Amino acid sequence: SGKPPGKAGSGTIMIAPYQAFPTKDGELIIAAGNNSLFRKLAAVMGHPEWAEDPRFRTNGLRVENKPALVALIAGVTTQATTAEMAARLDDAGVPNAPVHTMDQVAAHPQTAASGMFRGDADGRLRFFGLPFSLDGARPAREGTAHALGTDNDWLEEVLRGGL
């Protein structure tokens, strides 16, 4: 159409299913972006007939009939935990990923392995570092936070139009 796609929440408007689905204890992103993956997904969901349903035979048809498809999939995903559903999808080779809460992100081994957490010089504080790396290294935090009021003279000068 020449028009950019609109917002689609956790998914995309050009591929179905490709979004987060509710589970018993959270959400799981499922990305079955082609007919082969959709057949595998349908089998995992316990409904291999979905792959032959005239509404879902191709990605284009799945996109056109997305509300019905999403309702069918969510009807199954809500019956299992995120871990249970992810394991079933992993075994079938269907791309998926859990949607983590902040506490889950903080506790995840990959977060630690990525060096995403930083601390202050005293080791008393733990906080997220910058979410990118330069030449393979995450930029380090330099120095400590200034004491309250340290920058007041500078700020007053800026506000008076100086500097």
PDB file of C-alpha atoms in Angstrom:
ATOM      1  CA  SER A   1       0.000   0.000   0.000  1.00  0.00           C
ATOM      2  CA  GLY A   2       2.994   2.312   0.417  1.00  0.00           C
ATOM      3  CA  LYS A   3       1.804   3.204   3.918  1.00  0.00           C
ATOM      4  CA  PRO A   4       3.957   2.321   6.945  1.00  0.00           C
ATOM      5  CA  PRO A   5       2.446  -0.327   9.233  1.00  0.00           C
ATOM      6  CA  GLY A   6       0.713   0.883  12.376  1.00  0.00           C
ATOM      7  CA  LYS A   7       1.328  -0.129  15.962  1.00  0.00           C
ATOM      8  CA  ALA A   8       0.590  -3.739  16.801  1.00  0.00           C
ATOM      9  CA  GLY A   9       1.271  -4.126  20.527  1.00  0.00           C
ATOM     10  CA  SER A  10       3.714  -6.960  21.112  1.00  0.00           C
ATOM     11  CA  GLY A  11       3.460  -8.255  17.558  1.00  0.00           C
ATOM     12  CA  THR A  12       3.426  -7.215  13.951  1.00  0.00           C
ATOM     13  CA  ILE A  13       0.515  -6.628  11.599  1.00  0.00           C
ATOM     14  CA  MET A  14       2.219  -8.481   8.752  1.00  0.00           C
ATOM     15  CA  ILE A  15       2.789 -11.900  10.358  1.00  0.00           C
ATOM     16  CA  ALA A  16       0.384 -14.067  12.354  1.00  0.00           C
ATOM     17  CA  PRO A  17       0.877 -15.445  14.892  1.00  0.00           C
ATOM     18  CA  TYR A  18       3.773 -13.308  16.049  1.00  0.00           C
ATOM     19  CA  GLN A  19       3.034 -11.773  19.446  1.00  0.00           C
ATOM     20  CA  ALA A  20       2.747 -12.327  23.194  1.00  0.00           C
ATOM     21  CA  PHE A  21       0.095 -14.745  24.439  1.00  0.00           C
ATOM     22  CA  PRO A  22      -1.149 -15.108  28.022  1.00  0.00           C
ATOM     23  CA  THR A  23      -0.214 -18.185  30.029  1.00  0.00           C
ATOM     24  CA  LYS A  24      -1.251 -19.325  33.519  1.00  0.00           C
ATOM     25  CA  ASP A  25       1.564 -17.314  35.074  1.00  0.00           C
ATOM     26  CA  GLY A  26       2.659 -14.682  32.563  1.00  0.00           C
ATOM     27  CA  GLU A  27       3.107 -14.175  28.843  1.00  0.00           C
ATOM     28  CA  LEU A  28       4.955 -15.975  26.080  1.00  0.00           C
ATOM     29  CA  ILE A  29       5.860 -14.554  22.697  1.00  0.00           C
ATOM     30  CA  ILE A  30       5.167 -17.027  19.909  1.00  0.00           C
ATOM     31  CA  ALA A  31       6.643 -16.418  16.464  1.00  0.00           C
ATOM     32  CA  ALA A  32       5.288 -18.859  13.888  1.00  0.00           C
ATOM     33  CA  GLY A  33       6.100 -16.714  10.881  1.00  0.00           C
ATOM     34  CA  ASN A  34       5.726 -19.241   8.066  1.00  0.00           C
ATOM     35  CA  ASN A  35       3.487 -22.158   7.084  1.00  0.00           C
ATOM     36  CA  SER A  36       5.903 -24.820   8.337  1.00  0.00           C
ATOM     37  CA  LEU A  37       6.162 -23.190  11.764  1.00  0.00           C
ATOM     38  CA  PHE A  38       2.412 -22.691  11.886  1.00  0.00           C
ATOM     39  CA  ARG A  39       1.843 -26.420  11.250  1.00  0.00           C
ATOM     40  CA  LYS A  40       4.216 -27.205  14.120  1.00  0.00           C
ATOM     41  CA  LEU A  41       2.462 -24.672  16.351  1.00  0.00           C
ATOM     42  CA  ALA A  42      -0.961 -26.109  15.529  1.00  0.00           C
ATOM     43  CA  ALA A  43       0.285 -29.580  16.451  1.00  0.00           C
ATOM     44  CA  VAL A  44       1.747 -28.331  19.759  1.00  0.00           C
ATOM     45  CA  MET A  45      -1.553 -26.617  20.525  1.00  0.00           C
ATOM     46  CA  GLY A  46      -3.279 -29.972  20.059  1.00  0.00           C
ATOM     47  CA  HIS A  47      -5.106 -28.740  16.965  1.00  0.00           C
ATOM     48  CA  PRO A  48      -3.281 -29.887  13.823  1.00  0.00           C
ATOM     49  CA  GLU A  49      -6.497 -29.166  11.902  1.00  0.00           C
ATOM     50  CA  TRP A  50      -5.786 -25.423  12.251  1.00  0.00           C
ATOM     51  CA  ALA A  51      -3.118 -25.754   9.566  1.00  0.00           C
ATOM     52  CA  GLU A  52      -5.789 -26.933   7.090  1.00  0.00           C
ATOM     53  CA  ASP A  53      -8.455 -24.456   8.180  1.00  0.00           C
ATOM     54  CA  PRO A  54      -9.236 -22.249   5.138  1.00  0.00           C
ATOM     55  CA  ARG A  55      -8.853 -19.163   7.356  1.00  0.00           C
ATOM     56  CA  PHE A  56      -5.283 -20.068   8.346  1.00  0.00           C
ATOM     57  CA  ARG A  57      -3.693 -21.879   5.364  1.00  0.00           C
ATOM     58  CA  THR A  58      -1.310 -19.025   4.532  1.00  0.00           C
ATOM     59  CA  ASN A  59       0.239 -16.155   6.445  1.00  0.00           C
ATOM     60  CA  GLY A  60      -1.911 -13.701   4.499  1.00  0.00           C
ATOM     61  CA  LEU A  61      -5.065 -15.543   5.540  1.00  0.00           C
ATOM     62  CA  ARG A  62      -3.841 -15.795   9.132  1.00  0.00           C
ATOM     63  CA  VAL A  63      -3.291 -12.021   9.171  1.00  0.00           C
ATOM     64  CA  GLU A  64      -6.798 -11.441   7.756  1.00  0.00           C
ATOM     65  CA  ASN A  65      -8.272 -13.747  10.396  1.00  0.00           C
ATOM     66  CA  LYS A  66      -5.948 -12.763  13.204  1.00  0.00           C
ATOM     67  CA  PRO A  67      -8.593 -12.103  15.905  1.00  0.00           C
ATOM     68  CA  ALA A  68     -10.004 -15.625  15.519  1.00  0.00           C
ATOM     69  CA  LEU A  69      -6.524 -17.177  15.412  1.00  0.00           C
ATOM     70  CA  VAL A  70      -5.297 -15.273  18.465  1.00  0.00           C
ATOM     71  CA  ALA A  71      -8.383 -16.333  20.433  1.00  0.00           C
ATOM     72  CA  LEU A  72      -7.800 -19.997  19.538  1.00  0.00           C
ATOM     73  CA  ILE A  73      -4.126 -19.902  20.505  1.00  0.00           C
ATOM     74  CA  ALA A  74      -4.780 -17.984  23.736  1.00  0.00           C
ATOM     75  CA  GLY A  75      -7.415 -20.569  24.628  1.00  0.00           C
ATOM     76  CA  VAL A  76      -4.626 -23.142  24.734  1.00  0.00           C
ATOM     77  CA  THR A  77      -1.747 -21.065  26.138  1.00  0.00           C
ATOM     78  CA  THR A  78      -3.781 -19.993  29.167  1.00  0.00           C
ATOM     79  CA  GLN A  79      -4.043 -23.648  30.198  1.00  0.00           C
ATOM     80  CA  ALA A  80      -0.264 -24.004  30.771  1.00  0.00           C
ATOM     81  CA  THR A  81       2.476 -22.116  32.577  1.00  0.00           C
ATOM     82  CA  THR A  82       4.951 -20.095  30.560  1.00  0.00           C
ATOM     83  CA  ALA A  83       7.695 -22.657  31.202  1.00  0.00           C
ATOM     84  CA  GLU A  84       5.468 -25.581  30.218  1.00  0.00           C
ATOM     85  CA  MET A  85       4.337 -23.939  26.982  1.00  0.00           C
ATOM     86  CA  ALA A  86       7.875 -22.778  26.131  1.00  0.00           C
ATOM     87  CA  ALA A  87       9.218 -26.307  26.592  1.00  0.00           C
ATOM     88  CA  ARG A  88       6.556 -27.744  24.280  1.00  0.00           C
ATOM     89  CA  LEU A  89       7.257 -25.107  21.641  1.00  0.00           C
ATOM     90  CA  ASP A  90      11.036 -25.562  21.998  1.00  0.00           C
ATOM     91  CA  ASP A  91      10.674 -29.311  21.484  1.00  0.00           C
ATOM     92  CA  ALA A  92       8.734 -28.661  18.259  1.00  0.00           C
ATOM     93  CA  GLY A  93      11.154 -26.003  17.014  1.00  0.00           C
ATOM     94  CA  VAL A  94       8.674 -23.116  17.220  1.00  0.00           C
ATOM     95  CA  PRO A  95      10.369 -19.814  18.129  1.00  0.00           C
ATOM     96  CA  ASN A  96       9.170 -18.422  21.442  1.00  0.00           C
ATOM     97  CA  ALA A  97      10.360 -16.352  24.380  1.00  0.00           C
ATOM     98  CA  PRO A  98       8.934 -15.520  27.792  1.00  0.00           C
ATOM     99  CA  VAL A  99       8.027 -11.941  28.620  1.00  0.00           C
ATOM    100  CA  HIS A 100       9.943 -11.335  31.832  1.00  0.00           C
ATOM    101  CA  THR A 101       9.008  -9.054  34.708  1.00  0.00           C
ATOM    102  CA  MET A 102      11.722  -6.721  36.000  1.00  0.00           C
ATOM    103  CA  ASP A 103      12.561  -9.022  38.917  1.00  0.00           C
ATOM    104  CA  GLN A 104      12.916 -11.940  36.474  1.00  0.00           C
ATOM    105  CA  VAL A 105      15.182  -9.831  34.251  1.00  0.00           C
ATOM    106  CA  ALA A 106      17.324  -8.914  37.257  1.00  0.00           C
ATOM    107  CA  ALA A 107      17.640 -12.565  38.325  1.00  0.00           C
ATOM    108  CA  HIS A 108      18.231 -13.999  34.839  1.00  0.00           C
ATOM    109  CA  PRO A 109      21.733 -15.452  34.251  1.00  0.00           C
ATOM    110  CA  GLN A 110      21.958 -13.741  30.856  1.00  0.00           C
ATOM    111  CA  THR A 111      21.537 -10.332  32.499  1.00  0.00           C
ATOM    112  CA  ALA A 112      24.549 -11.040  34.716  1.00  0.00           C
ATOM    113  CA  ALA A 113      26.534 -12.528  31.817  1.00  0.00           C
ATOM    114  CA  SER A 114      25.917  -9.423  29.699  1.00  0.00           C
ATOM    115  CA  GLY A 115      27.409  -7.150  32.363  1.00  0.00           C
ATOM    116  CA  MET A 116      24.183  -5.183  32.434  1.00  0.00           C
ATOM    117  CA  PHE A 117      24.353  -4.539  36.178  1.00  0.00           C
ATOM    118  CA  ARG A 118      26.688  -1.964  37.621  1.00  0.00           C
ATOM    119  CA  GLY A 119      27.428  -0.870  41.149  1.00  0.00           C
ATOM    120  CA  ASP A 120      28.759   2.184  42.925  1.00  0.00           C
ATOM    121  CA  ALA A 121      32.364   2.436  44.119  1.00  0.00           C
ATOM    122  CA  ASP A 122      31.377   1.339  47.634  1.00  0.00           C
ATOM    123  CA  GLY A 123      29.485  -1.706  46.367  1.00  0.00           C
ATOM    124  CA  ARG A 124      26.350  -0.594  48.203  1.00  0.00           C
ATOM    125  CA  LEU A 125      24.180   0.086  45.155  1.00  0.00           C
ATOM    126  CA  ARG A 126      23.264  -2.132  42.231  1.00  0.00           C
ATOM    127  CA  PHE A 127      21.755  -0.607  39.097  1.00  0.00           C
ATOM    128  CA  PHE A 128      21.343  -1.218  35.373  1.00  0.00           C
ATOM    129  CA  GLY A 129      24.154  -0.062  33.151  1.00  0.00           C
ATOM    130  CA  LEU A 130      23.799   1.360  29.678  1.00  0.00           C
ATOM    131  CA  PRO A 131      21.849  -0.967  27.360  1.00  0.00           C
ATOM    132  CA  PHE A 132      24.469  -1.026  24.618  1.00  0.00           C
ATOM    133  CA  SER A 133      28.122  -1.808  24.074  1.00  0.00           C
ATOM    134  CA  LEU A 134      30.862  -0.064  22.121  1.00  0.00           C
ATOM    135  CA  ASP A 135      33.505  -2.227  20.478  1.00  0.00           C
ATOM    136  CA  GLY A 136      32.174  -5.175  22.487  1.00  0.00           C
ATOM    137  CA  ALA A 137      32.390  -3.481  25.887  1.00  0.00           C
ATOM    138  CA  ARG A 138      29.616  -1.920  27.955  1.00  0.00           C
ATOM    139  CA  PRO A 139      30.589   1.647  28.927  1.00  0.00           C
ATOM    140  CA  ALA A 140      31.556   1.866  32.577  1.00  0.00           C
ATOM    141  CA  ARG A 141      30.055   4.330  35.005  1.00  0.00           C
ATOM    142  CA  GLU A 142      32.687   6.825  35.991  1.00  0.00           C
ATOM    143  CA  GLY A 143      32.954   8.291  39.446  1.00  0.00           C
ATOM    144  CA  THR A 144      30.311   8.456  42.136  1.00  0.00           C
ATOM    145  CA  ALA A 145      27.200  10.550  42.407  1.00  0.00           C
ATOM    146  CA  HIS A 146      27.886  14.082  43.567  1.00  0.00           C
ATOM    147  CA  ALA A 147      26.867  14.966  47.100  1.00  0.00           C
ATOM    148  CA  LEU A 148      23.636  16.904  47.465  1.00  0.00           C
ATOM    149  CA  GLY A 149      24.247  20.577  46.694  1.00  0.00           C
ATOM    150  CA  THR A 150      27.663  20.047  45.066  1.00  0.00           C
ATOM    151  CA  ASP A 151      26.531  21.536  41.772  1.00  0.00           C
ATOM    152  CA  ASN A 152      24.394  24.368  43.141  1.00  0.00           C
ATOM    153  CA  ASP A 153      26.878  27.146  42.287  1.00  0.00           C
ATOM    154  CA  TRP A 154      27.222  25.894  38.718  1.00  0.00           C
ATOM    155  CA  LEU A 155      23.446  25.548  38.349  1.00  0.00           C
ATOM    156  CA  GLU A 156      22.817  29.048  39.680  1.00  0.00           C
ATOM    157  CA  GLU A 157      25.350  30.447  37.192  1.00  0.00           C
ATOM    158  CA  VAL A 158      23.606  28.635  34.321  1.00  0.00           C
ATOM    159  CA  LEU A 159      20.213  29.914  35.427  1.00  0.00           C
ATOM    160  CA  ARG A 160      21.544  33.502  35.570  1.00  0.00           C
ATOM    161  CA  GLY A 161      22.571  33.137  31.931  1.00  0.00           C
ATOM    162  CA  GLY A 162      26.254  32.601  32.535  1.00  0.00           C
ATOM    163  CA  LEU A 163      28.517  29.849  31.204  1.00  0.00           C
TER     164      LEU A 163
END
